[in-house]
Amino acid sequence: MPRVREIEVFRLVLPYARRPESILVRLVDYGGMDGWGEVVDADPKVWAALEEGLARALIGVDWEHPDELGVVPGGSAADMACWDLWTKMRGVPLSHALGGNRTSLIATARIGGDRNLESLVARVNRLVCAGYAHVTLDVHPDWDIEPLRAVRHAYPALGIGVDARGVYTDIEALEALDAYNLSSIERPFASLADHADLQERVAAPVLLDVSSVTELDEAITASAGRALLLRPAALGSLREVRRAHDHAVSAGWEIACAGGQGTGLARAATVAAASLPGCDLPCDVAEPPRSAQIVTPPVGASGGVVAVPLTQSGLGHTIDEVRVRRLAKESYTTR
């Protein structure tokens, strides 16, 4: 039975791009075993919620399973840490505890920000040569048909998805993309009605991003797609991740898992979720910045494939605590 005696919380500034922040939570039980969790680019309210409520919710409290704790203050970082601690105590990988049965995952590589067709095809070529069998192209109304045509012409057998990032208003423009044998059309519109209209017109599954099981159920009822973008951080807890997965599978929807950049911890939880049966679309955990990772082995793809860690319990990675403390902008400990 887990019983937390100490909590450490870290705010990290990550050494890449616009220097995003991650919040890490470390729980230590009375036997000295620990569990880690992460939330990437957290709302400032998350830090306050952790300071004000996490110790009261966990320190000295007996619990048999993370689901018993309900909504833990601090959201997905604290919830992940509870699952990591619980699975370590039982000596099982997180993927198995969630019900996963895969040993490896097909990865997608996202490609955006390239407005030159020759450069775009060259980038895809490098990914194909590295072993990737699937890419996801960012598209928008004045950059969609031409790049898709160029990539499909160069690689007729390559798996290709498109991410529209909710910026389209013209259904016909997206309908035209369906001619290029897409694996999915991700986040095309802002409204469920438009998603449903598009799904009736195209063979590719419309891939929806939701922030709750309620939103997913509304989308299923509206026939607004045929695939779920499952993002553990957006759903707040791994319990809700499993519920969303089960609802999508029951509705006959496909599932693609995606995780934030961060230090590797949040992506490790995404890998565990992606091992669930039903998560058949390529997952987006392929290219985390290695310079920011605090886990060994690093989370990422090799030859276009992501290994599901099964030799270690919990999240399946060793945490570099020295690096965590070096990157920490702010931290506190509660006992």
Coordinates of C-alpha atoms in Angstrom, one line a residue:
M1 CA 0.0 0.0 0.0
P2 CA 1.6 3.3 -1.0
R3 CA 2.0 6.0 1.6
V4 CA 3.7 9.2 0.6
R5 CA 6.0 10.8 3.2
E6 CA 7.7 13.4 1.0
I7 CA 6.8 15.5 -2.1
E8 CA 9.3 17.4 -4.3
V9 CA 8.1 19.8 -7.0
F10 CA 10.4 21.3 -9.6
R11 CA 9.8 24.0 -12.3
L12 CA 12.3 23.4 -15.1
V13 CA 13.3 25.8 -17.9
L14 CA 14.2 23.6 -20.9
P15 CA 17.2 24.3 -23.1
Y16 CA 15.7 24.5 -26.5
A17 CA 13.5 26.7 -28.8
R18 CA 11.5 29.3 -26.8
R19 CA 12.8 27.8 -23.5
P20 CA 9.5 26.2 -22.5
E21 CA 8.8 25.1 -18.9
S22 CA 7.9 21.8 -17.3
I23 CA 6.7 21.0 -13.8
L24 CA 7.9 17.8 -12.3
V25 CA 6.5 16.0 -9.3
R26 CA 8.4 13.5 -7.2
L27 CA 6.6 11.4 -4.6
V28 CA 8.6 9.4 -2.0
D29 CA 7.0 6.7 0.1
Y30 CA 8.0 5.5 3.5
G31 CA 10.2 2.7 2.1
G32 CA 12.2 5.2 0.0
M33 CA 10.7 4.3 -3.4
D34 CA 9.8 7.2 -5.6
G35 CA 7.4 8.1 -8.5
W36 CA 7.8 10.9 -11.0
G37 CA 5.3 12.9 -13.1
E38 CA 5.5 15.8 -15.5
V39 CA 3.2 18.4 -17.0
V40 CA 4.6 20.4 -20.0
D41 CA 3.8 24.1 -20.5
A42 CA 1.5 24.1 -17.5
D43 CA -0.9 26.9 -16.6
P44 CA 0.5 29.0 -13.7
K45 CA -2.5 27.8 -11.7
V46 CA -0.9 24.2 -11.7
W47 CA 2.0 25.3 -9.5
A48 CA -0.4 27.0 -7.1
A49 CA -2.6 23.9 -6.9
L50 CA 0.4 21.8 -6.1
E51 CA 1.6 24.1 -3.4
E52 CA -1.8 24.4 -1.8
G53 CA -3.3 21.0 -2.1
L54 CA -1.0 18.1 -3.0
A55 CA 0.5 17.5 0.4
R56 CA -2.9 17.5 2.1
A57 CA -4.2 15.0 -0.5
L58 CA -1.3 12.6 -0.4
I59 CA 1.1 12.8 2.6
G60 CA 0.3 10.1 5.1
V61 CA -2.7 9.0 3.2
D62 CA -3.1 5.2 2.6
W63 CA -4.4 4.1 -0.8
E64 CA -4.5 0.9 -2.8
H65 CA -4.8 2.2 -6.3
P66 CA -4.3 5.6 -8.0
D67 CA -8.0 5.5 -9.2
E68 CA -9.0 5.8 -5.5
L69 CA -7.5 9.2 -5.2
G70 CA -9.9 10.9 -7.6
V71 CA -8.8 14.3 -9.0
V72 CA -5.4 14.9 -7.5
P73 CA -4.3 18.6 -7.1
G74 CA -1.8 19.5 -9.8
G75 CA -3.4 17.4 -12.5
S76 CA -1.5 15.1 -14.8
A77 CA 1.9 15.5 -13.2
A78 CA 0.8 14.4 -9.8
D79 CA -1.4 11.7 -11.2
M80 CA 1.5 10.3 -13.3
A81 CA 3.7 10.3 -10.3
C82 CA 1.1 8.3 -8.3
W83 CA 0.9 5.7 -11.1
D84 CA 4.7 5.6 -11.4
L85 CA 5.1 4.9 -7.7
W86 CA 2.2 2.4 -7.6
T87 CA 3.5 0.4 -10.5
K88 CA 7.1 0.4 -9.2
M89 CA 5.9 -1.0 -5.8
R90 CA 4.2 -3.8 -7.7
G91 CA 7.1 -4.4 -10.0
V92 CA 5.1 -3.9 -13.3
P93 CA 5.6 -1.6 -16.3
L94 CA 3.1 1.2 -16.5
S95 CA 2.0 0.0 -20.0
H96 CA 0.9 -3.4 -18.5
A97 CA -0.8 -1.7 -15.6
L98 CA -2.9 0.3 -18.0
G99 CA -3.8 -2.8 -20.1
G100 CA -1.2 -2.3 -22.9
N101 CA 0.0 -5.3 -24.9
R102 CA 2.4 -3.8 -27.5
T103 CA 6.2 -4.0 -27.3
S104 CA 6.8 -1.4 -29.9
L105 CA 5.0 1.4 -31.7
I106 CA 5.0 2.9 -35.2
A107 CA 6.0 6.5 -35.0
T108 CA 5.1 9.5 -37.1
A109 CA 7.3 12.5 -37.7
R110 CA 5.7 15.9 -37.9
I111 CA 6.8 18.3 -40.6
G112 CA 5.9 21.9 -40.4
G113 CA 7.3 25.4 -41.2
D114 CA 8.7 24.5 -44.6
R115 CA 7.3 26.5 -47.6
N116 CA 9.7 25.2 -50.2
L117 CA 8.7 22.0 -52.0
E118 CA 12.2 20.9 -52.8
S119 CA 13.2 21.3 -49.2
L120 CA 10.1 19.6 -47.9
V121 CA 10.7 16.5 -50.1
A122 CA 14.3 16.5 -49.0
R123 CA 13.2 16.5 -45.3
V124 CA 10.8 13.6 -46.0
N125 CA 13.6 11.7 -47.7
R126 CA 15.9 12.0 -44.7
L127 CA 13.1 10.6 -42.5
V128 CA 12.4 7.7 -44.9
C129 CA 16.1 6.9 -45.0
A130 CA 16.0 6.9 -41.2
G131 CA 13.3 4.3 -41.2
Y132 CA 10.1 6.3 -40.8
A133 CA 7.1 4.7 -42.6
H134 CA 4.7 7.6 -41.7
V135 CA 4.9 11.4 -41.6
T136 CA 2.3 14.1 -40.6
L137 CA 2.3 17.3 -42.7
D138 CA 1.1 20.6 -41.3
V139 CA -1.3 22.1 -43.8
H140 CA -3.3 25.3 -44.0
P141 CA -5.5 26.9 -46.7
D142 CA -2.7 28.2 -48.9
W143 CA -0.3 25.3 -48.3
D144 CA -2.0 21.9 -48.7
I145 CA -2.5 20.4 -52.1
E146 CA 0.9 21.2 -53.5
P147 CA 3.1 19.9 -50.7
L148 CA 0.9 16.8 -50.3
R149 CA 1.1 16.1 -54.1
A150 CA 4.9 16.5 -54.0
V151 CA 5.4 14.1 -51.1
R152 CA 2.9 11.6 -52.4
H153 CA 4.5 11.7 -55.9
A154 CA 8.0 11.1 -54.4
Y155 CA 6.8 8.4 -52.0
P156 CA 3.8 6.5 -53.3
A157 CA 3.8 4.0 -50.4
L158 CA 4.5 6.3 -47.5
G159 CA 1.9 6.7 -44.8
I160 CA 0.8 10.4 -44.7
G161 CA -1.4 12.2 -42.3
V162 CA -2.2 16.0 -42.3
D163 CA -2.7 18.3 -39.4
A164 CA -5.0 21.2 -40.2
R165 CA -4.8 22.8 -36.7
G166 CA -8.4 23.9 -36.8
V167 CA -7.8 26.7 -39.2
Y168 CA -10.0 25.6 -42.1
T169 CA -13.4 27.0 -43.0
D170 CA -13.7 25.5 -46.5
I171 CA -14.8 21.8 -46.5
E172 CA -14.2 21.4 -50.2
A173 CA -10.5 22.3 -49.7
L174 CA -10.0 19.5 -47.3
E175 CA -12.1 17.1 -49.3
A176 CA -9.7 17.6 -52.2
L177 CA -6.9 16.2 -50.0
D178 CA -8.6 12.9 -49.6
A179 CA -7.4 11.9 -53.1
Y180 CA -3.9 11.4 -51.7
N181 CA -4.6 8.3 -49.7
L182 CA -4.3 9.9 -46.2
S183 CA -4.1 7.9 -42.9
S184 CA -6.0 10.8 -41.2
I185 CA -7.1 14.4 -41.4
E186 CA -6.3 15.9 -38.0
R187 CA -8.1 18.8 -36.3
P188 CA -9.6 20.4 -39.4
F189 CA -12.3 22.7 -38.0
A190 CA -13.5 24.3 -34.8
S191 CA -17.1 22.9 -34.9
L192 CA -18.4 19.4 -34.6
A193 CA -20.9 20.0 -37.3
D194 CA -18.2 20.8 -39.9
H195 CA -16.2 17.7 -38.8
A196 CA -19.3 15.5 -39.3
D197 CA -19.9 17.0 -42.7
L198 CA -16.3 16.4 -43.7
Q199 CA -16.3 12.8 -42.4
E200 CA -19.3 12.0 -44.6
R201 CA -17.3 13.2 -47.7
V202 CA -13.9 11.6 -47.2
A203 CA -12.5 8.1 -46.8
A204 CA -9.7 9.1 -44.4
P205 CA -10.7 9.2 -40.7
V206 CA -11.1 12.7 -39.3
L207 CA -8.9 12.8 -36.2
L208 CA -10.3 14.8 -33.3
D209 CA -8.5 16.3 -30.3
V210 CA -10.6 16.4 -27.1
S211 CA -9.9 17.5 -23.6
S212 CA -12.5 15.3 -21.8
V213 CA -14.4 12.0 -22.2
T214 CA -17.6 14.1 -22.3
E215 CA -16.3 16.0 -25.4
L216 CA -15.4 12.6 -27.0
D217 CA -18.9 11.2 -26.4
E218 CA -20.4 14.3 -28.0
A219 CA -18.2 13.9 -31.0
I220 CA -19.1 10.2 -31.3
T221 CA -22.8 10.9 -31.0
A222 CA -22.4 13.6 -33.7
S223 CA -20.5 11.2 -36.0
A224 CA -17.9 14.0 -36.1
G225 CA -14.9 11.7 -36.9
R226 CA -13.6 8.2 -36.9
A227 CA -10.4 8.7 -34.9
L228 CA -9.3 10.1 -31.5
L229 CA -6.1 12.0 -30.9
L230 CA -5.4 10.7 -27.4
R231 CA -3.2 13.1 -25.4
P232 CA -2.7 12.0 -21.8
A233 CA -1.8 15.6 -20.6
A234 CA -5.1 17.0 -22.0
L235 CA -7.2 14.5 -20.1
G236 CA -5.7 15.2 -16.7
S237 CA -5.3 11.6 -15.4
L238 CA -4.5 8.1 -16.7
R239 CA -7.8 7.0 -15.5
E240 CA -9.5 9.3 -17.9
V241 CA -7.0 8.2 -20.6
R242 CA -8.3 4.7 -20.2
R243 CA -11.9 5.8 -20.2
A244 CA -11.4 7.8 -23.4
H245 CA -9.6 4.8 -25.0
D246 CA -12.4 2.5 -24.1
H247 CA -15.2 4.8 -25.4
A248 CA -13.4 5.3 -28.7
V249 CA -12.8 1.6 -29.2
S250 CA -16.4 0.8 -28.4
A251 CA -17.5 3.3 -31.0
G252 CA -15.2 1.7 -33.6
W253 CA -12.8 4.7 -33.7
E254 CA -9.1 4.4 -34.4
I255 CA -6.7 6.1 -31.9
A256 CA -3.5 8.0 -32.3
C257 CA -1.5 8.9 -29.2
A258 CA 0.6 12.2 -28.9
G259 CA 2.7 13.7 -26.1
G260 CA 4.3 17.0 -25.3
Q261 CA 8.0 17.8 -25.7
G262 CA 9.2 18.3 -22.1
T263 CA 11.9 16.2 -20.4
G264 CA 10.8 12.8 -21.6
L265 CA 8.6 11.9 -18.6
A266 CA 5.3 13.0 -20.1
R267 CA 6.2 11.2 -23.4
A268 CA 7.0 8.0 -21.5
A269 CA 3.4 8.1 -20.2
T270 CA 2.2 8.6 -23.7
V271 CA 4.2 5.6 -24.9
A272 CA 2.5 3.5 -22.2
A273 CA -0.9 4.7 -23.3
A274 CA -0.1 4.0 -26.9
S275 CA 0.6 0.4 -26.1
L276 CA -3.1 -0.1 -25.4
P277 CA -5.0 -2.2 -28.0
G278 CA -6.9 0.0 -30.3
C279 CA -4.1 2.6 -30.6
D280 CA -3.4 1.6 -34.2
L281 CA -2.5 4.9 -35.8
P282 CA 1.1 6.0 -35.7
C283 CA 2.0 7.8 -32.4
D284 CA 3.6 11.2 -32.1
V285 CA 6.5 10.7 -29.6
A286 CA 9.2 10.4 -32.2
E287 CA 11.4 13.5 -32.0
P288 CA 11.7 14.9 -28.4
P289 CA 14.7 17.2 -28.0
R290 CA 17.4 15.0 -26.6
S291 CA 19.1 18.0 -25.0
A292 CA 16.2 18.4 -22.6
Q293 CA 15.6 14.8 -21.6
I294 CA 16.3 13.7 -18.0
V295 CA 15.5 10.1 -18.6
T296 CA 17.5 7.0 -19.5
P297 CA 17.0 5.6 -22.0
P298 CA 15.8 8.7 -23.9
V299 CA 12.2 8.6 -25.2
G300 CA 12.1 8.6 -29.0
A301 CA 12.1 6.6 -32.2
S302 CA 14.8 4.4 -33.7
G303 CA 14.2 3.4 -37.3
G304 CA 10.7 4.9 -37.1
V305 CA 9.8 2.6 -34.2
V306 CA 9.4 3.5 -30.5
A307 CA 10.2 0.7 -28.0
V308 CA 7.7 0.2 -25.1
P309 CA 10.0 -0.2 -22.0
L310 CA 9.2 -3.5 -20.3
T311 CA 12.4 -4.3 -18.4
Q312 CA 11.9 -1.7 -15.7
S313 CA 8.7 -1.2 -13.6
G314 CA 6.8 2.1 -13.6
L315 CA 7.5 4.5 -16.5
G316 CA 10.4 2.4 -17.4
H317 CA 13.2 5.0 -17.3
T318 CA 15.9 6.1 -14.9
I319 CA 15.7 9.7 -13.8
D320 CA 18.8 11.9 -13.8
E321 CA 18.1 13.8 -10.6
V322 CA 21.3 15.8 -10.8
R323 CA 20.2 17.2 -14.2
V324 CA 16.7 17.8 -12.8
R325 CA 18.1 20.0 -10.0
R326 CA 20.5 21.8 -12.4
L327 CA 17.6 22.7 -14.8
A328 CA 15.2 23.7 -12.0
K329 CA 14.3 27.3 -11.9
E330 CA 12.3 26.8 -8.7
S331 CA 11.6 23.9 -6.4
Y332 CA 10.2 23.0 -3.0
T333 CA 9.9 20.0 -0.7
T334 CA 7.1 19.0 1.6
R335 CA 7.2 16.4 4.3

